[in-house]
Amino acid sequence: MKNPDRALALIGKEEKSPSGGIDPLRLDLMRAWCYNVKRDYLQVEACVRRGLANDSIRLVPERNIPYSRLLVEALVRTNRYEEAINQCDSVIGMARTTGNWNAEAQIFCDLASIYKQMSYNSMAERCFDKTISLMKDSKDVRDMAVLSTAYGDYISFFIDQGRIDDALSAGYKKEAVIGRMSMAPGPPPGYIDREYGYLFTKMAFLLHTAGRKRESERYHAKFLSTDFSKTIEGKNYAIPFLISSNRFREAKALNEECIAAFANDTVSYEYLQLLQHKADIERRLKDYQAASITMKRCYTLRDTIYARESASEAQKFAVQFQLKEKEFELKMANANATKRNIFLTGITIITVLLIVLLWIARRNLSISKEKNKALANKLDKYIAEHEEHRRAYGESVLDVGESTLEAQATEEASESLASNSASESITSGGEGFDYGKFMKMESLIVDKKLFLEPRFGRDELCRIANVSKNDISPMLRRYAGADNVTDYINRLKVEYSIKLMSEKPYLSIDAIAAESNFTSRSTFYRVFQKICGMSPAQYQKTKLE
């Protein structure tokens, strides 16, 4: 499996062997595994569906489950989430019928990942909890490995939701599971060390984010004691913690070492992440010219990766089409006259149906385009009016003074937020805060692009607005229509991303998301869709048309 092309060649050789020692269905399953390693998910689906069409697989749950799990992964990888969810439900039913709670737990973990990608967060959380409840008491090392993976995914899920305390809680539980695995026979060499290394550096970052700096340093020291920390992958994982703890020189040294290791493979998401870390470090070291050059490299690399993936997908579809075409020719060659007439009649009916469906799809597409265009124009008009409104109010400064606001939005604000006494010094100004003051405040935030700062949040906003933490949310609901501070900052980021799409139409969606300071493409899509009622790609396409 480490060399799937050689494995496929061996499978082909065995298939042609006169002895026929291996069952053809077993060969198809092995072939599907090979294509899964190669990430050729259309071929995976073809192999798996051939197996599931056979009664000896379809009607026997013990054989059906591994085929179905492969099919789920193929469907997810080709963005067919609804089909994948239906397939998961089928596997859960078979697992419960046979008492295979291990398979049930794994498929719930798969379901959690699917719902997470679809931004159905409550459903994803329920599936994560179900996986953990099924596995938490098992003493089998393979079950514990699945449980450890589930906790790792849960940590990432909580981080995306901004639920740091929940992420830490999941991290402590994962650490306990790894400890139990280390005492059991079976884990492959290096597995426990890698699991600990990954967890320790993640915990160090989360604890530092939560303000528990002493404990975060302790976890970083535990990370450094692992063999994983000495690998390129481990050093890459350590960089976010070093950046968050202002150890920029250490982060820069590790980043340069990791980048040097990618000398022969620089067109990858791993290398792109290293470049993004590099730009972040350069910005924090105030080397803005170098950071700008690095970000341009990031944009170029991201577009290169996208172009390569698009070409690869096109090639896969071409191969799939050729295979279908050959199967069709064989069927035609073996068909008799009666079957040929039936086939031609069926083709005629299908063609008519396809024409009708194509017409309906084209009509729906036209309607969708018009709706998107109207919505995009409405967005543009709103942003222009809102910007003009801000400009009108922003000609004067807030009562507290512009210089004071700027100081509160930078490093001094960050230092004051670290102490409890500083948070208590924020005065309540919500009651006397009128719309004019709010617009002046927002004008300053937008002009200085404070909302793009990684650490900009509720405390900084309270300090700039000179209101208490209890007053900030009612103020935002009243004057900005935002439920909370995060919602308000996201609205400013989305507005900024829309301006970028107009000013820099050559940028990709990923580049827009990064420049607007969204943590990931999926987060950008979710927030943009919620606020604007359409996806970033739809808006960008509408503007280009």
Coordinates of C-alpha atoms in Angstrom, one line a residue:
M1 CA 0.0 0.0 0.0
K2 CA 3.0 2.3 0.4
N3 CA 3.5 1.9 -3.4
P4 CA 0.0 1.7 -4.8
D5 CA 1.1 1.5 -8.4
R6 CA 3.1 -1.6 -7.7
A7 CA 0.2 -3.1 -5.7
L8 CA -2.1 -2.4 -8.6
A9 CA 0.3 -4.1 -11.0
L10 CA 0.4 -7.2 -8.8
I11 CA -3.4 -7.3 -8.6
G12 CA -3.6 -7.1 -12.4
K13 CA -1.1 -9.9 -12.7
E14 CA -3.0 -12.1 -10.2
E15 CA -6.2 -11.4 -12.1
K16 CA -4.7 -12.8 -15.3
S17 CA -3.2 -15.8 -13.5
P18 CA -4.7 -19.1 -14.6
S19 CA -4.6 -20.4 -11.1
G20 CA -7.0 -17.7 -9.9
G21 CA -6.0 -18.0 -6.2
I22 CA -7.7 -14.9 -4.9
D23 CA -11.4 -14.2 -5.1
P24 CA -12.2 -11.5 -7.7
L25 CA -14.2 -9.6 -5.1
R26 CA -11.3 -9.6 -2.8
L27 CA -9.1 -8.3 -5.6
D28 CA -11.6 -5.5 -6.2
L29 CA -11.5 -4.5 -2.5
M30 CA -7.7 -4.4 -2.6
R31 CA -7.8 -2.4 -5.8
A32 CA -10.1 0.1 -4.1
W33 CA -7.6 0.5 -1.2
C34 CA -4.9 1.2 -3.7
Y35 CA -6.9 3.9 -5.5
N36 CA -7.8 5.3 -2.0
V37 CA -4.1 5.8 -1.3
K38 CA -3.7 7.4 -4.7
R39 CA -6.7 9.7 -4.0
D40 CA -8.4 8.6 -7.1
Y41 CA -11.9 8.5 -5.5
L42 CA -13.9 7.9 -8.7
Q43 CA -12.0 4.6 -9.2
V44 CA -12.6 3.8 -5.5
E45 CA -16.3 4.3 -6.0
A46 CA -16.4 2.2 -9.1
C47 CA -14.5 -0.8 -7.4
V48 CA -16.7 -0.6 -4.3
R49 CA -20.0 -0.4 -6.1
R50 CA -19.0 -3.5 -8.1
G51 CA -18.5 -5.3 -4.9
L52 CA -21.7 -4.1 -3.3
A53 CA -23.7 -5.2 -6.4
N54 CA -22.7 -8.8 -5.5
D55 CA -25.1 -10.6 -3.2
S56 CA -22.3 -12.3 -1.3
I57 CA -21.2 -8.8 -0.2
R58 CA -24.4 -6.9 -0.2
L59 CA -26.3 -9.4 2.0
V60 CA -23.6 -10.2 4.5
P61 CA -23.1 -7.3 6.9
E62 CA -19.6 -8.4 8.0
R63 CA -18.4 -8.1 4.4
N64 CA -20.6 -5.2 3.5
I65 CA -19.3 -2.8 6.2
P66 CA -15.7 -2.4 5.0
Y67 CA -16.9 -1.8 1.4
S68 CA -19.5 0.7 2.6
R69 CA -16.9 2.7 4.7
L70 CA -14.7 3.0 1.7
L71 CA -17.7 4.2 -0.3
V72 CA -18.5 6.8 2.4
E73 CA -14.9 8.2 2.1
A74 CA -15.1 8.3 -1.7
L75 CA -18.4 10.2 -1.6
V76 CA -17.1 12.7 1.0
R77 CA -14.0 13.3 -1.1
T78 CA -16.2 14.1 -4.1
N79 CA -18.4 16.4 -2.0
R80 CA -21.5 14.3 -2.2
Y81 CA -22.4 14.6 1.5
E82 CA -26.0 13.7 1.3
E83 CA -25.2 10.3 -0.3
A84 CA -22.4 9.8 2.2
I85 CA -24.8 10.4 5.1
N86 CA -27.3 7.9 3.7
Q87 CA -24.6 5.3 3.4
C88 CA -23.5 6.0 7.0
D89 CA -27.0 5.4 8.2
S90 CA -27.0 2.0 6.4
V91 CA -23.7 1.0 7.9
I92 CA -24.9 2.0 11.4
G93 CA -27.9 -0.2 11.0
M94 CA -25.7 -3.2 9.9
A95 CA -23.3 -2.6 12.7
R96 CA -26.1 -2.6 15.3
T97 CA -27.6 -5.7 13.8
T98 CA -24.3 -7.7 14.2
G99 CA -23.3 -6.1 17.5
N100 CA -20.2 -4.5 15.8
W101 CA -20.0 -1.4 18.0
N102 CA -16.4 -0.8 16.8
A103 CA -17.6 -0.2 13.3
E104 CA -20.6 1.8 14.7
A105 CA -18.2 4.1 16.5
Q106 CA -16.0 4.6 13.5
I107 CA -18.9 5.4 11.2
F108 CA -20.2 8.0 13.8
C109 CA -16.7 9.5 13.7
D110 CA -17.0 9.7 9.9
L111 CA -20.5 11.3 10.3
A112 CA -19.1 13.9 12.6
S113 CA -16.5 14.9 10.1
I114 CA -19.1 15.1 7.4
Y115 CA -21.5 17.3 9.5
K116 CA -18.5 19.5 10.4
Q117 CA -17.6 20.1 6.8
M118 CA -21.3 20.9 6.2
S119 CA -21.2 23.4 9.2
Y120 CA -24.0 21.4 10.9
N121 CA -22.2 21.9 14.2
S122 CA -24.8 20.5 16.6
M123 CA -25.1 17.3 14.6
A124 CA -21.3 17.0 14.4
E125 CA -21.0 17.4 18.2
R126 CA -23.7 14.7 18.8
C127 CA -21.8 12.3 16.5
F128 CA -18.5 13.0 18.3
D129 CA -20.1 12.3 21.6
K130 CA -21.6 9.1 20.3
T131 CA -18.2 7.9 19.1
I132 CA -16.6 8.6 22.5
S133 CA -19.4 7.0 24.5
L134 CA -19.1 3.8 22.4
M135 CA -15.3 3.6 22.7
K136 CA -14.4 5.2 26.1
D137 CA -14.4 2.0 28.2
S138 CA -12.7 -0.3 25.7
K139 CA -9.3 -1.8 26.6
D140 CA -8.5 -2.8 23.0
V141 CA -5.6 -0.8 21.7
R142 CA -7.2 -0.4 18.2
D143 CA -10.4 1.0 19.8
M144 CA -8.3 3.3 21.9
A145 CA -6.5 4.5 18.8
V146 CA -9.9 5.3 17.2
L147 CA -10.9 7.1 20.4
S148 CA -7.7 9.1 20.4
T149 CA -8.3 10.2 16.8
A150 CA -11.9 11.2 17.7
Y151 CA -10.7 13.4 20.5
G152 CA -8.1 14.9 18.2
D153 CA -10.9 15.8 15.7
Y154 CA -13.0 17.0 18.6
I155 CA -10.2 19.4 19.6
S156 CA -10.1 20.9 16.1
F157 CA -13.9 21.1 16.0
F158 CA -13.9 23.2 19.3
I159 CA -11.1 25.4 18.1
D160 CA -13.1 26.2 14.9
Q161 CA -16.0 27.2 17.2
G162 CA -13.8 29.3 19.4
R163 CA -14.6 27.1 22.4
I164 CA -11.1 26.9 23.9
D165 CA -12.1 25.5 27.3
D166 CA -14.0 22.6 25.6
A167 CA -10.9 22.0 23.4
L168 CA -8.7 21.8 26.5
S169 CA -11.1 19.4 28.1
A170 CA -11.0 17.1 25.1
G171 CA -7.2 17.5 25.1
Y172 CA -6.9 16.2 28.7
K173 CA -9.1 13.3 27.9
K174 CA -7.0 12.5 24.8
E175 CA -3.9 12.5 26.9
A176 CA -5.5 10.0 29.3
V177 CA -6.3 7.7 26.4
I178 CA -2.8 7.9 25.0
G179 CA -1.5 7.0 28.5
R180 CA -3.7 3.9 28.5
M181 CA -2.5 2.9 25.1
S182 CA 1.2 3.3 26.1
M183 CA 0.5 0.6 28.8
A184 CA -1.1 -1.8 26.4
P185 CA 0.6 -4.1 23.9
G186 CA 0.1 -3.5 20.2
P187 CA 0.9 0.1 19.3
P188 CA 3.5 0.3 16.4
P189 CA 6.9 1.8 17.1
G190 CA 6.8 5.6 17.4
Y191 CA 3.0 5.8 17.4
I192 CA 2.7 6.8 21.1
D193 CA 5.5 9.3 20.9
R194 CA 3.9 11.0 17.8
E195 CA 0.4 11.1 19.5
Y196 CA 1.9 12.7 22.6
G197 CA 4.0 15.1 20.5
Y198 CA 1.1 16.3 18.5
L199 CA -1.1 16.7 21.6
F200 CA 1.5 18.5 23.7
T201 CA 2.1 21.2 21.2
K202 CA -1.6 21.7 20.6
M203 CA -2.2 21.9 24.3
A204 CA 0.6 24.4 24.8
F205 CA -1.0 26.6 22.1
L206 CA -4.5 26.3 23.6
L207 CA -3.3 27.0 27.2
H208 CA -1.4 30.1 26.1
T209 CA -4.5 31.3 24.2
A210 CA -6.5 30.7 27.4
G211 CA -4.0 32.8 29.4
R212 CA -2.6 29.9 31.4
K213 CA 1.0 30.6 30.4
R214 CA 2.8 28.6 33.1
E215 CA 0.9 25.4 32.2
S216 CA 1.4 26.1 28.5
E217 CA 5.2 26.3 29.0
R218 CA 5.0 23.0 30.9
Y219 CA 3.3 21.3 28.0
H220 CA 5.8 22.9 25.5
A221 CA 8.6 21.4 27.6
K222 CA 6.9 18.0 27.5
F223 CA 6.6 18.4 23.7
L224 CA 10.3 19.0 23.4
S225 CA 11.0 15.8 25.3
T226 CA 9.4 13.7 22.5
D227 CA 11.2 12.3 19.5
F228 CA 8.4 13.8 17.4
S229 CA 9.5 17.3 18.3
K230 CA 12.8 16.7 16.5
T231 CA 11.1 15.8 13.2
I232 CA 10.3 18.3 10.5
E233 CA 6.6 17.6 11.1
G234 CA 6.9 18.2 14.8
K235 CA 8.8 21.4 14.4
N236 CA 6.1 22.7 12.0
Y237 CA 3.5 21.9 14.7
A238 CA 5.5 23.9 17.3
I239 CA 5.6 27.1 15.3
P240 CA 2.0 28.4 16.1
F241 CA 2.8 28.2 19.9
L242 CA 6.0 30.0 19.5
I243 CA 4.3 32.8 17.5
S244 CA 1.5 33.1 20.1
S245 CA 4.0 33.4 22.9
N246 CA 6.0 36.1 21.1
R247 CA 9.0 33.9 20.7
F248 CA 9.4 35.1 17.1
R249 CA 13.1 34.4 16.8
E250 CA 12.7 30.7 17.8
A251 CA 9.7 30.5 15.5
K252 CA 11.7 32.0 12.6
A253 CA 14.6 29.5 13.1
L254 CA 12.2 26.5 13.1
N255 CA 10.3 27.8 10.1
E256 CA 13.4 28.3 8.1
E257 CA 14.6 24.7 8.9
C258 CA 11.2 23.3 7.9
I259 CA 11.2 25.3 4.6
A260 CA 14.7 24.1 3.8
A261 CA 13.4 20.5 4.1
F262 CA 10.8 21.1 1.4
A263 CA 13.5 22.0 -1.2
N264 CA 12.4 19.2 -3.6
D265 CA 8.6 19.4 -3.0
T266 CA 7.4 23.0 -2.8
V267 CA 4.0 22.6 -4.4
S268 CA 2.0 21.4 -1.4
Y269 CA -0.4 22.6 1.3
E270 CA 2.3 21.8 3.9
Y271 CA 4.8 24.2 2.2
L272 CA 2.0 26.8 1.8
Q273 CA 1.4 26.6 5.6
L274 CA 5.1 27.2 6.3
L275 CA 5.1 30.3 4.0
Q276 CA 2.1 31.6 5.8
H277 CA 3.9 31.1 9.2
K278 CA 6.9 32.9 7.7
A279 CA 4.8 35.9 6.6
D280 CA 3.2 36.1 10.0
I281 CA 6.6 36.0 11.8
E282 CA 8.0 38.7 9.5
R283 CA 5.0 40.9 10.2
R284 CA 5.4 40.5 14.0
L285 CA 9.1 41.3 13.6
K286 CA 8.0 44.4 11.7
D287 CA 9.8 43.3 8.6
Y288 CA 6.8 44.4 6.5
Q289 CA 8.6 44.4 3.1
A290 CA 9.7 40.8 3.6
A291 CA 6.2 39.8 4.8
S292 CA 4.7 41.3 1.6
I293 CA 7.0 39.4 -0.6
T294 CA 6.2 36.2 1.3
M295 CA 2.5 36.7 1.0
K296 CA 2.8 37.2 -2.8
R297 CA 4.6 33.8 -2.8
C298 CA 1.7 32.3 -0.9
Y299 CA -0.8 33.6 -3.4
T300 CA 1.2 32.3 -6.3
L301 CA 1.7 28.9 -4.7
R302 CA -2.0 28.6 -3.8
D303 CA -3.0 29.3 -7.4
T304 CA -0.5 26.7 -8.6
I305 CA -1.8 24.1 -6.3
Y306 CA -5.4 24.8 -7.4
A307 CA -4.4 24.6 -11.1
R308 CA -2.6 21.3 -10.5
E309 CA -5.6 19.8 -8.6
S310 CA -7.9 20.9 -11.3
A311 CA -5.8 19.3 -14.0
S312 CA -5.6 16.1 -11.9
E313 CA -9.4 16.0 -11.4
A314 CA -9.9 16.5 -15.2
Q315 CA -7.6 13.5 -15.9
K316 CA -9.4 11.3 -13.4
F317 CA -12.7 12.1 -15.1
A318 CA -11.2 11.3 -18.5
V319 CA -10.0 7.9 -17.3
Q320 CA -13.4 7.2 -15.8
F321 CA -15.1 8.2 -19.0
Q322 CA -12.9 5.8 -21.0
L323 CA -13.7 2.9 -18.7
K324 CA -17.4 3.5 -19.0
E325 CA -17.1 3.8 -22.8
K326 CA -15.3 0.4 -23.0
E327 CA -18.0 -1.3 -20.8
F328 CA -20.6 0.2 -23.0
E329 CA -18.9 -1.1 -26.2
L330 CA -18.7 -4.7 -24.7
K331 CA -22.4 -4.7 -23.8
M332 CA -23.3 -3.5 -27.3
A333 CA -21.1 -6.2 -28.9
N334 CA -22.8 -9.0 -26.9
A335 CA -26.3 -7.8 -27.3
N336 CA -28.7 -9.5 -29.7
A337 CA -31.2 -7.7 -32.0
T338 CA -34.0 -7.7 -29.4
K339 CA -31.9 -6.3 -26.7
R340 CA -30.4 -3.8 -29.1
N341 CA -33.9 -2.5 -29.9
I342 CA -34.8 -2.3 -26.2
F343 CA -31.5 -0.5 -25.5
L344 CA -32.0 2.0 -28.3
T345 CA -35.5 2.7 -27.1
G346 CA -34.2 3.2 -23.6
I347 CA -31.5 5.5 -25.0
T348 CA -34.1 7.6 -26.7
I349 CA -36.2 7.9 -23.6
I350 CA -33.1 8.8 -21.5
T351 CA -32.0 11.4 -24.1
V352 CA -35.5 13.0 -24.0
L353 CA -35.3 13.0 -20.2
L354 CA -31.8 14.4 -20.2
I355 CA -32.9 17.2 -22.6
V356 CA -35.8 18.1 -20.3
L357 CA -33.6 17.9 -17.3
L358 CA -30.9 20.0 -19.0
W359 CA -33.6 22.6 -19.9
I360 CA -34.8 22.7 -16.3
A361 CA -31.3 22.9 -15.0
R362 CA -30.4 25.7 -17.4
R363 CA -33.6 27.6 -16.5
N364 CA -32.9 27.2 -12.8
L365 CA -29.3 28.3 -13.3
S366 CA -30.5 31.4 -15.1
I367 CA -32.9 32.2 -12.2
S368 CA -30.2 31.6 -9.7
K369 CA -27.8 33.9 -11.6
E370 CA -30.4 36.7 -11.6
K371 CA -31.1 36.2 -7.9
N372 CA -27.3 36.2 -7.2
K373 CA -26.8 39.3 -9.3
A374 CA -29.6 41.2 -7.6
L375 CA -28.3 40.1 -4.2
A376 CA -24.7 41.2 -5.1
N377 CA -25.9 44.6 -6.3
K378 CA -27.9 45.0 -3.1
L379 CA -24.7 44.1 -1.1
D380 CA -22.6 46.6 -3.1
K381 CA -25.2 49.3 -2.6
Y382 CA -25.4 48.7 1.1
I383 CA -21.6 48.7 1.5
A384 CA -21.2 51.9 -0.5
E385 CA -23.9 53.6 1.6
H386 CA -22.5 52.3 4.8
E387 CA -19.0 53.4 3.9
E388 CA -20.3 56.9 3.0
H389 CA -22.1 57.0 6.3
R390 CA -18.9 56.0 8.2
R391 CA -17.0 58.6 6.2
A392 CA -19.5 61.3 7.1
Y393 CA -19.3 60.5 10.8
G394 CA -15.6 59.7 10.8
E395 CA -14.6 63.3 9.9
S396 CA -14.4 64.0 13.6
V397 CA -12.9 61.8 16.3
L398 CA -14.4 60.1 19.3
D399 CA -14.5 62.0 22.6
V400 CA -11.7 59.9 24.0
G401 CA -9.3 61.1 21.2
E402 CA -7.9 59.3 18.2
S403 CA -4.4 58.8 19.6
T404 CA -5.9 57.2 22.8
L405 CA -8.0 54.8 20.6
E406 CA -5.0 53.8 18.5
A407 CA -2.9 53.1 21.6
Q408 CA -5.8 51.0 23.1
A409 CA -6.0 49.0 19.8
T410 CA -2.3 48.0 19.8
E411 CA 0.2 46.5 22.2
E412 CA -0.7 48.4 25.3
A413 CA -4.3 47.1 25.0
S414 CA -2.9 43.5 24.8
E415 CA -0.8 44.0 27.9
S416 CA -3.6 45.5 29.9
L417 CA -6.0 42.6 29.0
A418 CA -3.6 40.1 30.6
S419 CA -4.3 41.5 34.1
N420 CA -7.6 41.3 36.0
S421 CA -7.4 44.8 37.2
A422 CA -7.3 46.2 33.7
S423 CA -10.5 44.5 32.8
E424 CA -12.2 46.0 35.8
S425 CA -11.2 49.5 34.8
I426 CA -13.4 49.6 31.7
T427 CA -16.2 52.1 32.3
S428 CA -19.8 51.6 31.5
G429 CA -20.7 53.9 28.6
G430 CA -23.4 52.0 26.9
E431 CA -26.4 54.1 28.0
G432 CA -25.0 57.3 26.7
F433 CA -23.6 55.8 23.5
D434 CA -25.4 57.3 20.6
Y435 CA -25.3 56.3 16.9
G436 CA -22.9 59.1 16.0
K437 CA -20.3 57.9 18.5
F438 CA -20.8 54.3 17.3
M439 CA -20.2 55.3 13.6
K440 CA -17.1 57.3 14.6
M441 CA -15.8 54.3 16.5
E442 CA -16.5 52.0 13.5
S443 CA -14.8 54.5 11.2
L444 CA -11.6 54.3 13.2
I445 CA -11.7 50.5 13.4
V446 CA -12.2 50.3 9.6
D447 CA -9.7 53.0 8.7
K448 CA -7.0 51.4 10.8
K449 CA -8.0 47.9 9.8
L450 CA -8.0 46.9 13.5
F451 CA -10.5 44.1 12.9
L452 CA -7.8 42.3 10.9
E453 CA -5.5 42.1 13.9
P454 CA -5.4 38.5 15.2
R455 CA -5.8 39.6 18.9
F456 CA -8.6 42.1 18.2
G457 CA -11.7 41.1 20.2
R458 CA -14.2 42.1 22.8
D459 CA -11.7 43.7 25.3
E460 CA -10.1 45.8 22.7
L461 CA -13.5 46.9 21.3
C462 CA -14.7 47.8 24.8
R463 CA -11.6 49.9 25.4
I464 CA -12.0 51.8 22.1
A465 CA -15.8 52.3 22.6
N466 CA -15.2 53.1 26.3
V467 CA -18.1 50.8 27.3
S468 CA -18.2 47.9 29.7
K469 CA -18.3 44.3 28.7
N470 CA -22.0 44.1 29.7
D471 CA -22.9 47.0 27.4
I472 CA -21.0 46.1 24.3
S473 CA -23.4 43.3 23.1
P474 CA -26.6 45.4 23.5
M475 CA -24.8 48.3 21.7
L476 CA -23.8 46.1 18.8
R477 CA -27.3 44.7 18.5
R478 CA -28.8 48.1 18.5
Y479 CA -26.5 49.9 16.1
A480 CA -24.9 47.1 14.0
G481 CA -27.5 44.4 14.0
A482 CA -24.8 42.0 15.3
D483 CA -25.6 39.3 18.0
N484 CA -22.1 39.6 19.6
V485 CA -18.6 40.9 19.2
T486 CA -17.5 37.9 17.0
D487 CA -20.5 38.5 14.7
Y488 CA -19.6 42.2 14.4
I489 CA -16.0 41.6 13.6
N490 CA -17.0 38.9 11.1
R491 CA -19.3 41.4 9.4
L492 CA -16.4 43.9 9.1
K493 CA -14.1 41.1 7.7
V494 CA -16.8 40.1 5.1
E495 CA -17.3 43.7 4.1
Y496 CA -13.5 44.0 3.7
S497 CA -13.4 40.7 1.6
I498 CA -16.1 42.1 -0.7
K499 CA -14.0 45.2 -1.3
L500 CA -11.0 43.0 -2.1
M501 CA -13.0 41.0 -4.7
S502 CA -13.8 44.3 -6.4
E503 CA -10.3 45.8 -6.1
K504 CA -8.3 42.6 -6.8
P505 CA -10.4 40.3 -9.0
Y506 CA -7.3 38.2 -9.8
L507 CA -7.1 36.9 -6.2
S508 CA -8.4 33.4 -5.4
I509 CA -11.0 32.7 -2.8
D510 CA -8.4 31.3 -0.5
A511 CA -6.3 34.4 -0.9
I512 CA -9.3 36.6 -0.1
A513 CA -10.0 34.5 3.0
A514 CA -6.4 34.7 4.2
E515 CA -6.1 38.5 3.6
S516 CA -9.4 39.0 5.4
N517 CA -7.9 37.1 8.4
F518 CA -10.3 34.1 8.4
T519 CA -8.7 31.0 9.9
S520 CA -9.8 28.7 7.1
R521 CA -11.6 28.6 3.8
S522 CA -14.5 26.7 5.4
T523 CA -14.9 29.3 8.1
F524 CA -14.9 32.1 5.4
Y525 CA -17.6 30.3 3.4
R526 CA -19.7 29.7 6.5
V527 CA -19.5 33.3 7.7
F528 CA -20.0 34.9 4.2
Q529 CA -23.0 32.7 3.5
K530 CA -24.6 33.5 6.8
I531 CA -24.2 37.3 6.4
C532 CA -24.6 37.7 2.7
G533 CA -27.0 34.9 1.8
M534 CA -24.6 33.6 -0.9
S535 CA -21.2 32.0 -1.1
P536 CA -18.0 34.0 -1.8
A537 CA -17.6 32.1 -5.1
Q538 CA -21.1 33.0 -6.2
Y539 CA -20.5 36.7 -5.4
Q540 CA -17.1 36.7 -7.2
K541 CA -18.6 34.9 -10.3
T542 CA -21.5 37.4 -10.3
K543 CA -19.1 40.4 -10.3
L544 CA -16.9 38.9 -13.0
E545 CA -19.9 38.3 -15.3

